[in-house]
Amino acid sequence: MPNTATPETWRVKTVEHIRPSTRDQRQQWIEEAGFNLFTLPSDRVFIDLLTDSGTGAMSDRQWAAIMSGDESYAGSTSFHALHEVVQDLFGLEYLLPVHQGRAAENALFSVLVHEDQLVPANSHFDTTRAHIEFRKAAAVDCLSSGAYDVTDTNPFKGNMNLDMLRDILQESHARVPFILLTITCNTTGGQPVSLANIAAVKALADRYHKPLVVDAARFAENAWFIQQREPGYRDTSLRDITRQMLGMADAMVMSAKKDGLVNIGGFLATRHREWFDQATEYVILFEGFRTYGGLAGRDLAALAVGLEEVISADYLASRIGQVQRFGQRLIDAGVPIQQPVGGHAVLVDASRFLPEVPREEYVAQTLAVELYLEAGVRGVEIGTLLNGRDPESGEERFAETEWLRLAIPRRVYSNDHLEYVAQALIDLYHRRSEIRAGVRIVEEKPVLRHFTVRLERKTE
Ligand SMILES: Cc1ncc(COP(=O)(O)O)c(C=O)c1O
């Protein structure tokens, strides 16, 4: 290959029309949606960077697998194909498919999490936190402060802060049911966790006789970063790195909508028969029989192929290369974003982008609305609106950093699409001083409020 960034390692076989719109149309649509991009119908969005979850394009091989999915209620051959791939890739013996990642969290936490407990993690994704808090336990994030500092270029900003973890274990080990590692760390933009850090967490877990659970939604992207950035792994295959990462885990929860390269699906895998047996009862009650867990046989078949495809070096070089190229374009124009650029998303530091908008007016949501008005691009707020209120006090949990996340779906948009988004954001950045007022909440729910909240625009 010539010495340039790896281009897309796929070509287009089927196309899907996306519709441009005018600013006036978007103004009307965003008002109708209560300034909440989650309530916006997708045909009112031109380029959709709301999430990388379940929005990827499946390959021709996956579509072929769909046609041969086995829809038997019990013992489907598609389940067995998936089981084989999961065992081979992660080395975890017991597998429970579920309909998506949060169902895996729910099933595992039904076994492990109880009232008044405390679960330390590098960072809990919002559904993970919600499932822990739903059980009246506490979810504690242990990231180093540098993880939120956009100028800190540590290559492994997703790492667990070992001092924080050690303190928690020393002071409250009796309350800790397990330690959680999220790879890559979604909250800070797909920042990876190094193998050295996983090993150090595992050593601490062992010292206090605590199991280690891995949220592996983006395991392949994490493996790629380890291969590229961690000294000593350049010649280690992505499969070997994956085996090493998960080899230290007692269980994994997986939203297959990310690195499973499928539009729906998830699973729980563990090496503990007892956990498996207990979680199975829960899955049978809420998801379905243990060999399909709320999915169709064809979904299991597509996932088995997706897990094989995602771990390819060519795919990952082009996938992460695309995100890096997009981020670099913004950095070159002076737009404040999280650095280094993560695996699946670019995070824009909204407080720096719009310094005039106070955090009480949800500055990242304001930027998300502005980008939609500018270009029909949908991103998502990862900040105070997402954090929600403290369940005890009802107070706002102000976020450490107010991010606008632009998540890149897998194998969907071309580099030209992302150039369009970059230019829109740069144009907005050039006229940022005109934006001084944010948004205010009109209506909100107590749990996961960001999905349904209604807002209105504040005037200066
Ligand atoms: C790290 C992480 N864990 C868990 C989940 C939840 O997965 P799902 O949306 O499939 O329920 C997500 C989804 O975005 C995630 O990013």
Short mmCIF file of C-alpha atoms and ligand atoms in Angstrom, two decimals:
data_model
loop_
_atom_site.label_atom_id
_atom_site.label_comp_id
_atom_site.label_asym_id
_atom_site.label_seq_id
_atom_site.Cartn_x
_atom_site.Cartn_y
_atom_site.Cartn_z
CA MET A 1 0.00 0.00 0.00
CA PRO A 2 1.19 3.59 -0.60
CA ASN A 3 2.31 5.43 2.50
CA THR A 4 -0.98 7.21 3.27
CA ALA A 5 -3.67 6.53 5.86
CA THR A 6 -5.51 3.28 5.16
CA PRO A 7 -8.64 4.08 3.12
CA GLU A 8 -11.94 2.31 3.74
CA THR A 9 -11.41 -1.46 3.44
CA TRP A 10 -14.92 -1.95 2.11
CA ARG A 11 -16.76 -0.87 -0.98
CA VAL A 12 -20.44 -0.10 -1.36
CA LYS A 13 -22.87 -2.76 -2.59
CA THR A 14 -26.20 -1.26 -1.49
CA VAL A 15 -26.90 2.43 -0.97
CA GLU A 16 -29.26 4.19 1.40
CA HIS A 17 -30.50 7.66 0.54
CA ILE A 18 -29.90 10.41 3.09
CA ARG A 19 -31.74 13.70 2.81
CA PRO A 20 -30.23 17.18 3.05
CA SER A 21 -32.46 19.91 4.55
CA THR A 22 -32.58 23.68 4.93
CA ARG A 23 -31.78 25.62 8.09
CA ASP A 24 -35.41 26.80 8.33
CA GLN A 25 -36.65 23.21 8.25
CA ARG A 26 -34.17 22.20 10.91
CA GLN A 27 -35.16 25.14 13.11
CA GLN A 28 -38.79 23.97 13.04
CA TRP A 29 -37.87 20.29 13.55
CA ILE A 30 -35.60 20.87 16.54
CA GLU A 31 -38.27 22.99 18.25
CA GLU A 32 -40.81 20.20 17.67
CA ALA A 33 -38.32 17.75 19.21
CA GLY A 34 -38.01 19.84 22.39
CA PHE A 35 -34.34 20.53 21.56
CA ASN A 36 -33.64 16.88 22.32
CA LEU A 37 -31.82 15.14 19.48
CA PHE A 38 -33.00 11.74 20.72
CA THR A 39 -36.59 12.70 19.89
CA LEU A 40 -35.75 13.87 16.39
CA PRO A 41 -37.00 11.51 13.62
CA SER A 42 -33.96 10.14 11.78
CA ASP A 43 -35.19 11.29 8.35
CA ARG A 44 -34.72 14.83 9.65
CA VAL A 45 -31.00 14.14 10.13
CA PHE A 46 -28.48 14.32 7.28
CA ILE A 47 -25.43 12.76 8.95
CA ASP A 48 -26.16 10.81 12.08
CA LEU A 49 -23.31 10.66 14.59
CA LEU A 50 -25.58 10.14 17.59
CA THR A 51 -24.02 6.79 18.34
CA ASP A 52 -21.83 4.03 16.98
CA SER A 53 -24.15 1.53 18.66
CA GLY A 54 -26.15 -0.70 16.34
CA THR A 55 -25.65 1.76 13.48
CA GLY A 56 -22.91 -0.09 11.59
CA ALA A 57 -23.24 -1.71 8.18
CA MET A 58 -23.11 -5.49 8.04
CA SER A 59 -20.94 -7.21 5.46
CA ASP A 60 -22.09 -9.41 2.59
CA ARG A 61 -20.82 -12.39 4.63
CA GLN A 62 -23.00 -11.37 7.56
CA TRP A 63 -26.05 -11.00 5.32
CA ALA A 64 -25.32 -14.43 3.92
CA ALA A 65 -25.18 -15.77 7.48
CA ILE A 66 -28.55 -14.15 8.18
CA MET A 67 -30.08 -16.33 5.45
CA SER A 68 -28.76 -19.50 7.04
CA GLY A 69 -29.60 -18.60 10.66
CA ASP A 70 -31.16 -21.52 12.55
CA GLU A 71 -34.40 -20.41 14.19
CA SER A 72 -34.80 -23.46 16.45
CA TYR A 73 -36.10 -22.49 19.87
CA ALA A 74 -33.52 -24.59 21.72
CA GLY A 75 -30.00 -25.65 20.75
CA SER A 76 -29.87 -23.61 17.53
CA THR A 77 -26.79 -24.33 15.44
CA SER A 78 -26.34 -20.56 15.15
CA PHE A 79 -25.94 -20.44 18.93
CA HIS A 80 -23.29 -23.14 18.75
CA ALA A 81 -21.43 -21.28 16.01
CA LEU A 82 -21.45 -18.15 18.18
CA HIS A 83 -20.40 -20.11 21.25
CA GLU A 84 -17.40 -21.48 19.40
CA VAL A 85 -16.29 -18.01 18.27
CA VAL A 86 -16.76 -16.53 21.77
CA GLN A 87 -14.79 -19.33 23.38
CA ASP A 88 -12.02 -19.09 20.84
CA LEU A 89 -11.73 -15.30 20.96
CA PHE A 90 -12.23 -14.65 24.67
CA GLY A 91 -11.62 -18.00 26.37
CA LEU A 92 -14.80 -17.76 28.44
CA GLU A 93 -16.70 -21.01 28.62
CA TYR A 94 -20.28 -20.12 29.51
CA LEU A 95 -22.27 -17.94 27.12
CA LEU A 96 -25.68 -16.30 27.48
CA PRO A 97 -26.87 -14.30 24.48
CA VAL A 98 -29.16 -11.36 25.25
CA HIS A 99 -30.87 -8.69 23.19
CA GLN A 100 -28.27 -5.97 23.92
CA GLY A 101 -25.56 -4.86 26.33
CA ARG A 102 -27.74 -3.54 29.13
CA ALA A 103 -29.57 -6.87 29.33
CA ALA A 104 -26.21 -8.56 29.93
CA GLU A 105 -25.52 -6.03 32.69
CA ASN A 106 -28.94 -6.65 34.18
CA ALA A 107 -28.54 -10.44 34.12
CA LEU A 108 -25.06 -10.39 35.65
CA PHE A 109 -25.90 -7.74 38.23
CA SER A 110 -28.98 -9.73 39.27
CA VAL A 111 -26.42 -12.25 40.52
CA LEU A 112 -23.68 -9.96 41.80
CA VAL A 113 -25.01 -6.54 42.89
CA HIS A 114 -26.96 -5.90 46.10
CA GLU A 115 -28.12 -2.93 48.14
CA ASP A 116 -25.40 -0.72 49.71
CA GLN A 117 -22.62 -2.24 47.66
CA LEU A 118 -20.08 -0.23 45.76
CA VAL A 119 -18.78 -1.05 42.29
CA PRO A 120 -15.51 0.61 41.28
CA ALA A 121 -14.73 0.92 37.56
CA ASN A 122 -12.45 2.99 35.38
CA SER A 123 -15.73 4.42 34.13
CA HIS A 124 -19.31 3.16 34.11
CA PHE A 125 -21.31 3.64 30.96
CA ASP A 126 -24.68 5.29 31.74
CA THR A 127 -26.73 2.08 31.50
CA THR A 128 -24.19 0.27 33.68
CA ARG A 129 -24.41 2.99 36.30
CA ALA A 130 -28.22 2.96 36.08
CA HIS A 131 -28.39 -0.82 36.62
CA ILE A 132 -26.15 -0.56 39.67
CA GLU A 133 -28.06 2.39 41.14
CA PHE A 134 -31.37 0.66 40.35
CA ARG A 135 -30.20 -1.99 42.85
CA LYS A 136 -29.44 0.76 45.40
CA ALA A 137 -25.71 0.26 45.12
CA ALA A 138 -23.13 2.90 44.17
CA ALA A 139 -21.10 3.10 40.96
CA VAL A 140 -17.73 4.79 41.51
CA ASP A 141 -15.60 6.00 38.60
CA CYS A 142 -11.83 5.76 39.08
CA LEU A 143 -10.29 7.63 36.16
CA SER A 144 -7.30 9.91 36.55
CA SER A 145 -8.12 13.60 36.22
CA GLY A 146 -5.98 13.69 33.08
CA ALA A 147 -8.62 11.57 31.33
CA TYR A 148 -10.85 14.64 31.20
CA ASP A 149 -8.09 17.06 30.27
CA VAL A 150 -8.20 17.49 26.49
CA THR A 151 -4.55 18.54 26.41
CA ASP A 152 -3.25 15.48 28.29
CA THR A 153 -1.97 13.18 25.56
CA ASN A 154 -1.52 10.04 27.65
CA PRO A 155 -1.98 7.18 25.14
CA PHE A 156 -4.08 5.17 27.63
CA LYS A 157 -6.51 7.67 29.04
CA GLY A 158 -9.02 4.91 29.78
CA ASN A 159 -6.77 3.37 32.42
CA MET A 160 -8.09 2.68 35.90
CA ASN A 161 -6.65 5.06 38.49
CA LEU A 162 -4.96 2.43 40.64
CA ASP A 163 -4.54 4.69 43.67
CA MET A 164 -8.27 5.40 43.77
CA LEU A 165 -9.06 1.72 43.37
CA ARG A 166 -6.59 0.76 46.10
CA ASP A 167 -8.16 3.29 48.49
CA ILE A 168 -11.65 1.96 47.83
CA LEU A 169 -10.53 -1.61 48.38
CA GLN A 170 -8.66 -0.71 51.56
CA GLU A 171 -11.53 1.24 53.05
CA SER A 172 -14.59 -0.60 51.77
CA HIS A 173 -13.58 -3.99 50.39
CA ALA A 174 -16.45 -5.74 52.15
CA ARG A 175 -18.90 -3.67 50.10
CA VAL A 176 -17.24 -4.36 46.74
CA PRO A 177 -18.79 -7.28 44.81
CA PHE A 178 -16.44 -7.01 41.80
CA ILE A 179 -14.26 -4.59 39.88
CA LEU A 180 -15.35 -3.42 36.44
CA LEU A 181 -13.19 -2.36 33.50
CA THR A 182 -14.80 -0.77 30.46
CA ILE A 183 -12.69 -1.23 27.30
CA THR A 184 -12.45 1.13 25.56
CA CYS A 185 -13.72 3.82 27.90
CA ASN A 186 -16.78 5.29 26.15
CA THR A 187 -17.27 8.18 28.55
CA THR A 188 -13.97 9.79 27.60
CA GLY A 189 -14.34 9.10 23.90
CA GLY A 190 -13.20 5.54 23.32
CA GLN A 191 -9.94 5.90 25.22
CA PRO A 192 -8.08 2.61 25.57
CA VAL A 193 -6.95 0.69 28.64
CA SER A 194 -3.45 -0.77 28.47
CA LEU A 195 -2.68 -4.42 29.13
CA ALA A 196 -0.33 -3.31 31.90
CA ASN A 197 -3.23 -1.50 33.56
CA ILE A 198 -5.56 -4.49 33.21
CA ALA A 199 -2.87 -6.67 34.79
CA ALA A 200 -2.41 -4.21 37.67
CA VAL A 201 -6.17 -4.09 38.27
CA LYS A 202 -6.26 -7.87 38.21
CA ALA A 203 -3.44 -8.05 40.76
CA LEU A 204 -5.34 -5.73 43.11
CA ALA A 205 -8.54 -7.70 42.53
CA ASP A 206 -6.72 -10.91 43.44
CA ARG A 207 -5.21 -9.38 46.55
CA TYR A 208 -8.70 -8.56 47.82
CA HIS A 209 -10.30 -11.74 46.39
CA LYS A 210 -12.57 -9.75 44.07
CA PRO A 211 -13.65 -10.88 40.61
CA LEU A 212 -12.91 -8.77 37.56
CA VAL A 213 -15.69 -8.04 35.06
CA VAL A 214 -14.96 -6.48 31.68
CA ASP A 215 -17.42 -4.41 29.69
CA ALA A 216 -16.02 -5.40 26.30
CA ALA A 217 -18.30 -3.43 23.96
CA ARG A 218 -15.24 -2.13 22.06
CA PHE A 219 -12.69 -4.84 22.82
CA ALA A 220 -11.28 -4.94 19.26
CA GLU A 221 -10.64 -1.20 19.16
CA ASN A 222 -8.95 -1.52 22.55
CA ALA A 223 -6.80 -4.40 21.26
CA TRP A 224 -5.77 -2.31 18.24
CA PHE A 225 -4.63 0.57 20.46
CA ILE A 226 -2.61 -1.83 22.62
CA GLN A 227 -0.92 -3.23 19.51
CA GLN A 228 -0.14 0.24 18.17
CA ARG A 229 0.69 2.12 21.36
CA GLU A 230 1.79 -0.17 24.16
CA PRO A 231 5.50 -1.01 24.08
CA GLY A 232 6.16 -4.64 23.23
CA TYR A 233 2.92 -5.53 21.39
CA ARG A 234 3.61 -4.44 17.79
CA ASP A 235 4.16 -8.05 16.74
CA THR A 236 1.42 -9.58 18.88
CA SER A 237 -1.71 -10.47 16.95
CA LEU A 238 -4.99 -8.75 17.78
CA ARG A 239 -6.43 -12.13 18.69
CA ASP A 240 -3.64 -12.81 21.16
CA ILE A 241 -4.08 -9.39 22.72
CA THR A 242 -7.82 -10.03 23.02
CA ARG A 243 -7.15 -13.37 24.69
CA GLN A 244 -4.76 -11.70 27.11
CA MET A 245 -7.23 -8.94 27.98
CA LEU A 246 -10.16 -11.28 28.59
CA GLY A 247 -7.96 -14.00 30.05
CA MET A 248 -7.86 -11.89 33.20
CA ALA A 249 -11.64 -11.51 33.43
CA ASP A 250 -14.07 -13.61 35.44
CA ALA A 251 -16.88 -12.44 33.18
CA MET A 252 -17.59 -10.09 30.32
CA VAL A 253 -20.66 -8.13 29.34
CA MET A 254 -20.85 -7.22 25.70
CA SER A 255 -23.03 -4.90 23.71
CA ALA A 256 -22.54 -6.56 20.32
CA LYS A 257 -23.93 -3.44 18.64
CA LYS A 258 -20.42 -2.01 18.67
CA ASP A 259 -17.55 -4.41 18.03
CA GLY A 260 -19.94 -7.27 17.25
CA LEU A 261 -20.64 -5.40 14.00
CA VAL A 262 -24.36 -6.13 14.26
CA ASN A 263 -27.41 -3.92 14.62
CA ILE A 264 -28.80 -5.72 17.65
CA GLY A 265 -27.45 -8.21 20.17
CA GLY A 266 -25.30 -8.73 23.18
CA PHE A 267 -24.09 -11.43 25.51
CA LEU A 268 -22.76 -12.32 28.88
CA ALA A 269 -19.86 -14.76 29.09
CA THR A 270 -18.19 -16.12 32.18
CA ARG A 271 -15.85 -18.81 33.40
CA HIS A 272 -18.00 -19.42 36.53
CA ARG A 273 -20.64 -22.08 36.26
CA GLU A 274 -22.47 -20.79 39.34
CA TRP A 275 -22.86 -17.26 37.93
CA PHE A 276 -23.98 -18.73 34.63
CA ASP A 277 -26.62 -20.92 36.29
CA GLN A 278 -28.04 -18.03 38.30
CA ALA A 279 -27.97 -15.55 35.42
CA THR A 280 -29.64 -18.17 33.20
CA GLU A 281 -32.71 -18.14 35.44
CA TYR A 282 -32.90 -14.38 35.01
CA VAL A 283 -32.36 -14.52 31.24
CA ILE A 284 -35.08 -17.15 30.83
CA LEU A 285 -37.50 -14.92 32.76
CA PHE A 286 -36.74 -11.69 30.94
CA GLU A 287 -35.01 -12.47 27.62
CA GLY A 288 -35.74 -15.98 26.39
CA PHE A 289 -34.32 -19.49 26.44
CA ARG A 290 -30.59 -19.58 27.12
CA THR A 291 -29.54 -20.43 23.57
CA TYR A 292 -31.19 -17.38 22.01
CA GLY A 293 -31.75 -14.79 24.79
CA GLY A 294 -34.19 -12.54 22.97
CA LEU A 295 -32.42 -12.71 19.61
CA ALA A 296 -33.38 -14.49 16.41
CA GLY A 297 -31.13 -17.34 15.27
CA ARG A 298 -30.12 -15.18 12.32
CA ASP A 299 -28.91 -12.46 14.71
CA LEU A 300 -26.66 -14.99 16.45
CA ALA A 301 -25.31 -16.13 13.09
CA ALA A 302 -24.51 -12.58 11.96
CA LEU A 303 -22.80 -11.88 15.27
CA ALA A 304 -20.57 -14.94 14.97
CA VAL A 305 -19.32 -13.59 11.63
CA GLY A 306 -19.07 -10.01 12.94
CA LEU A 307 -16.79 -11.04 15.80
CA GLU A 308 -14.45 -12.69 13.30
CA GLU A 309 -14.44 -9.65 11.00
CA VAL A 310 -13.91 -7.03 13.67
CA ILE A 311 -10.61 -8.46 14.82
CA SER A 312 -9.01 -8.08 11.40
CA ALA A 313 -5.98 -5.75 11.29
CA ASP A 314 -7.06 -4.24 7.94
CA TYR A 315 -10.52 -3.44 9.19
CA LEU A 316 -9.27 -1.85 12.42
CA ALA A 317 -6.57 0.20 10.68
CA SER A 318 -9.16 1.70 8.36
CA ARG A 319 -11.86 2.06 11.02
CA ILE A 320 -9.71 3.80 13.61
CA GLY A 321 -7.74 5.60 10.88
CA GLN A 322 -10.97 7.24 9.71
CA VAL A 323 -11.79 8.50 13.19
CA GLN A 324 -8.21 9.75 13.69
CA ARG A 325 -8.22 11.59 10.35
CA PHE A 326 -11.50 13.31 11.21
CA GLY A 327 -10.17 14.33 14.63
CA GLN A 328 -6.91 15.60 13.20
CA ARG A 329 -8.78 17.87 10.79
CA LEU A 330 -10.50 19.51 13.79
CA ILE A 331 -7.28 19.75 15.80
CA ASP A 332 -5.55 21.45 12.87
CA ALA A 333 -8.34 24.05 12.80
CA GLY A 334 -7.98 24.73 16.53
CA VAL A 335 -11.29 23.13 17.59
CA PRO A 336 -10.90 21.93 21.22
CA ILE A 337 -11.33 18.14 21.20
CA GLN A 338 -10.25 15.26 23.40
CA GLN A 339 -6.70 14.16 22.58
CA PRO A 340 -5.47 11.70 21.65
CA VAL A 341 -8.51 10.99 19.46
CA GLY A 342 -10.29 7.84 20.67
CA GLY A 343 -11.43 4.74 18.81
CA HIS A 344 -15.06 5.38 17.97
CA ALA A 345 -15.73 9.06 18.53
CA VAL A 346 -14.49 12.59 18.59
CA LEU A 347 -15.34 14.49 21.76
CA VAL A 348 -15.62 18.25 21.46
CA ASP A 349 -14.95 20.19 24.66
CA ALA A 350 -18.11 22.31 24.64
CA SER A 351 -17.10 24.53 27.56
CA ARG A 352 -14.03 25.65 25.65
CA PHE A 353 -15.91 25.85 22.38
CA LEU A 354 -18.72 28.02 23.83
CA PRO A 355 -17.15 29.72 26.86
CA GLU A 356 -20.03 32.22 27.14
CA VAL A 357 -22.68 29.56 27.80
CA PRO A 358 -22.87 28.65 31.52
CA ARG A 359 -22.81 24.96 32.51
CA GLU A 360 -26.23 25.39 34.17
CA GLU A 361 -27.52 25.93 30.62
CA TYR A 362 -26.20 22.57 29.37
CA VAL A 363 -23.44 23.88 27.18
CA ALA A 364 -22.77 20.61 25.32
CA GLN A 365 -26.45 20.16 24.52
CA THR A 366 -26.43 23.72 23.24
CA LEU A 367 -23.51 22.91 20.94
CA ALA A 368 -25.28 19.74 19.74
CA VAL A 369 -28.34 21.83 18.82
CA GLU A 370 -26.17 24.41 17.05
CA LEU A 371 -24.38 21.77 14.97
CA TYR A 372 -27.73 20.29 13.97
CA LEU A 373 -29.00 23.72 12.91
CA GLU A 374 -25.77 24.40 11.02
CA ALA A 375 -25.55 21.21 8.99
CA GLY A 376 -28.17 18.60 9.90
CA VAL A 377 -25.55 16.63 11.82
CA ARG A 378 -26.68 14.81 14.96
CA GLY A 379 -24.21 14.37 17.81
CA VAL A 380 -24.93 13.74 21.47
CA GLU A 381 -24.34 15.50 24.76
CA ILE A 382 -22.12 13.64 27.22
CA GLY A 383 -22.25 15.95 30.17
CA THR A 384 -24.51 17.20 32.92
CA LEU A 385 -27.73 16.35 31.09
CA LEU A 386 -26.59 12.74 30.69
CA ASN A 387 -25.26 12.54 34.26
CA GLY A 388 -28.69 13.30 35.65
CA ARG A 389 -29.41 14.09 39.27
CA ASP A 390 -28.08 12.50 42.42
CA PRO A 391 -30.70 9.85 43.34
CA GLU A 392 -30.55 10.84 47.03
CA SER A 393 -30.40 14.63 46.95
CA GLY A 394 -31.94 15.36 43.56
CA GLU A 395 -29.09 17.80 42.89
CA GLU A 396 -27.59 18.17 39.41
CA ARG A 397 -24.45 16.06 38.99
CA PHE A 398 -22.34 18.55 37.10
CA ALA A 399 -20.05 16.73 34.70
CA GLU A 400 -16.30 16.97 34.95
CA THR A 401 -16.28 17.88 31.26
CA GLU A 402 -19.11 18.93 28.98
CA TRP A 403 -18.60 16.94 25.79
CA LEU A 404 -20.35 16.94 22.45
CA ARG A 405 -19.70 13.42 21.20
CA LEU A 406 -19.59 12.71 17.49
CA ALA A 407 -19.65 8.92 17.30
CA ILE A 408 -18.70 7.31 14.02
CA PRO A 409 -20.79 4.30 12.89
CA ARG A 410 -18.76 1.39 11.54
CA ARG A 411 -18.45 1.01 7.74
CA VAL A 412 -21.19 3.60 7.10
CA TYR A 413 -19.89 7.07 6.27
CA SER A 414 -17.14 7.96 3.83
CA ASN A 415 -14.25 10.30 4.55
CA ASP A 416 -16.11 12.93 2.48
CA HIS A 417 -19.07 12.78 4.84
CA LEU A 418 -16.76 13.36 7.77
CA GLU A 419 -15.04 16.21 5.96
CA TYR A 420 -18.48 17.86 5.61
CA VAL A 421 -19.06 17.47 9.36
CA ALA A 422 -15.60 18.82 10.18
CA GLN A 423 -16.15 21.88 8.00
CA ALA A 424 -19.53 22.59 9.62
CA LEU A 425 -18.01 22.42 13.07
CA ILE A 426 -15.09 24.63 12.04
CA ASP A 427 -17.51 27.22 10.60
CA LEU A 428 -19.43 27.17 13.87
CA TYR A 429 -16.19 27.56 15.78
CA HIS A 430 -15.33 30.67 13.79
CA ARG A 431 -18.59 32.35 14.84
CA ARG A 432 -18.73 30.92 18.37
CA SER A 433 -18.82 34.31 20.09
CA GLU A 434 -22.36 34.84 18.71
CA ILE A 435 -23.65 31.89 20.82
CA ARG A 436 -24.13 33.01 24.41
CA ALA A 437 -27.35 31.44 25.69
CA GLY A 438 -28.04 27.75 26.28
CA VAL A 439 -31.10 25.62 27.00
CA ARG A 440 -33.35 25.04 30.01
CA ILE A 441 -35.25 21.88 31.09
CA VAL A 442 -39.03 22.00 30.70
CA GLU A 443 -39.78 18.33 31.48
CA GLU A 444 -37.60 15.45 32.76
CA LYS A 445 -37.83 11.87 34.05
CA PRO A 446 -35.91 10.59 37.10
CA VAL A 447 -34.02 7.78 35.30
CA LEU A 448 -31.92 8.21 32.11
CA ARG A 449 -33.52 11.60 31.58
CA HIS A 450 -31.48 12.53 28.51
CA PHE A 451 -33.50 10.14 26.33
CA THR A 452 -36.82 11.90 26.93
CA VAL A 453 -36.08 15.35 28.32
CA ARG A 454 -37.82 18.38 26.79
CA LEU A 455 -35.90 21.62 26.66
CA GLU A 456 -36.38 25.17 25.52
CA ARG A 457 -33.91 27.69 24.24
CA LYS A 458 -32.88 30.42 26.63
CA THR A 459 -32.63 33.94 25.38
CA GLU A 460 -29.88 36.26 26.51
C1 LIG B 1 -19.33 0.77 27.17
C2 LIG B 1 -20.78 0.44 27.02
N1 LIG B 1 -21.35 -0.47 27.82
C3 LIG B 1 -22.64 -0.81 27.71
C4 LIG B 1 -23.45 -0.23 26.76
C5 LIG B 1 -24.90 -0.62 26.69
O1 LIG B 1 -25.14 -1.37 25.58
P1 LIG B 1 -26.57 -1.43 24.83
O2 LIG B 1 -26.82 -0.07 24.29
O3 LIG B 1 -26.38 -2.47 23.79
O4 LIG B 1 -27.59 -1.82 25.85
C6 LIG B 1 -22.90 0.71 25.90
C7 LIG B 1 -23.76 1.35 24.86
O5 LIG B 1 -23.47 2.35 24.28
C8 LIG B 1 -21.53 1.07 26.03
O6 LIG B 1 -20.95 1.97 25.23
#
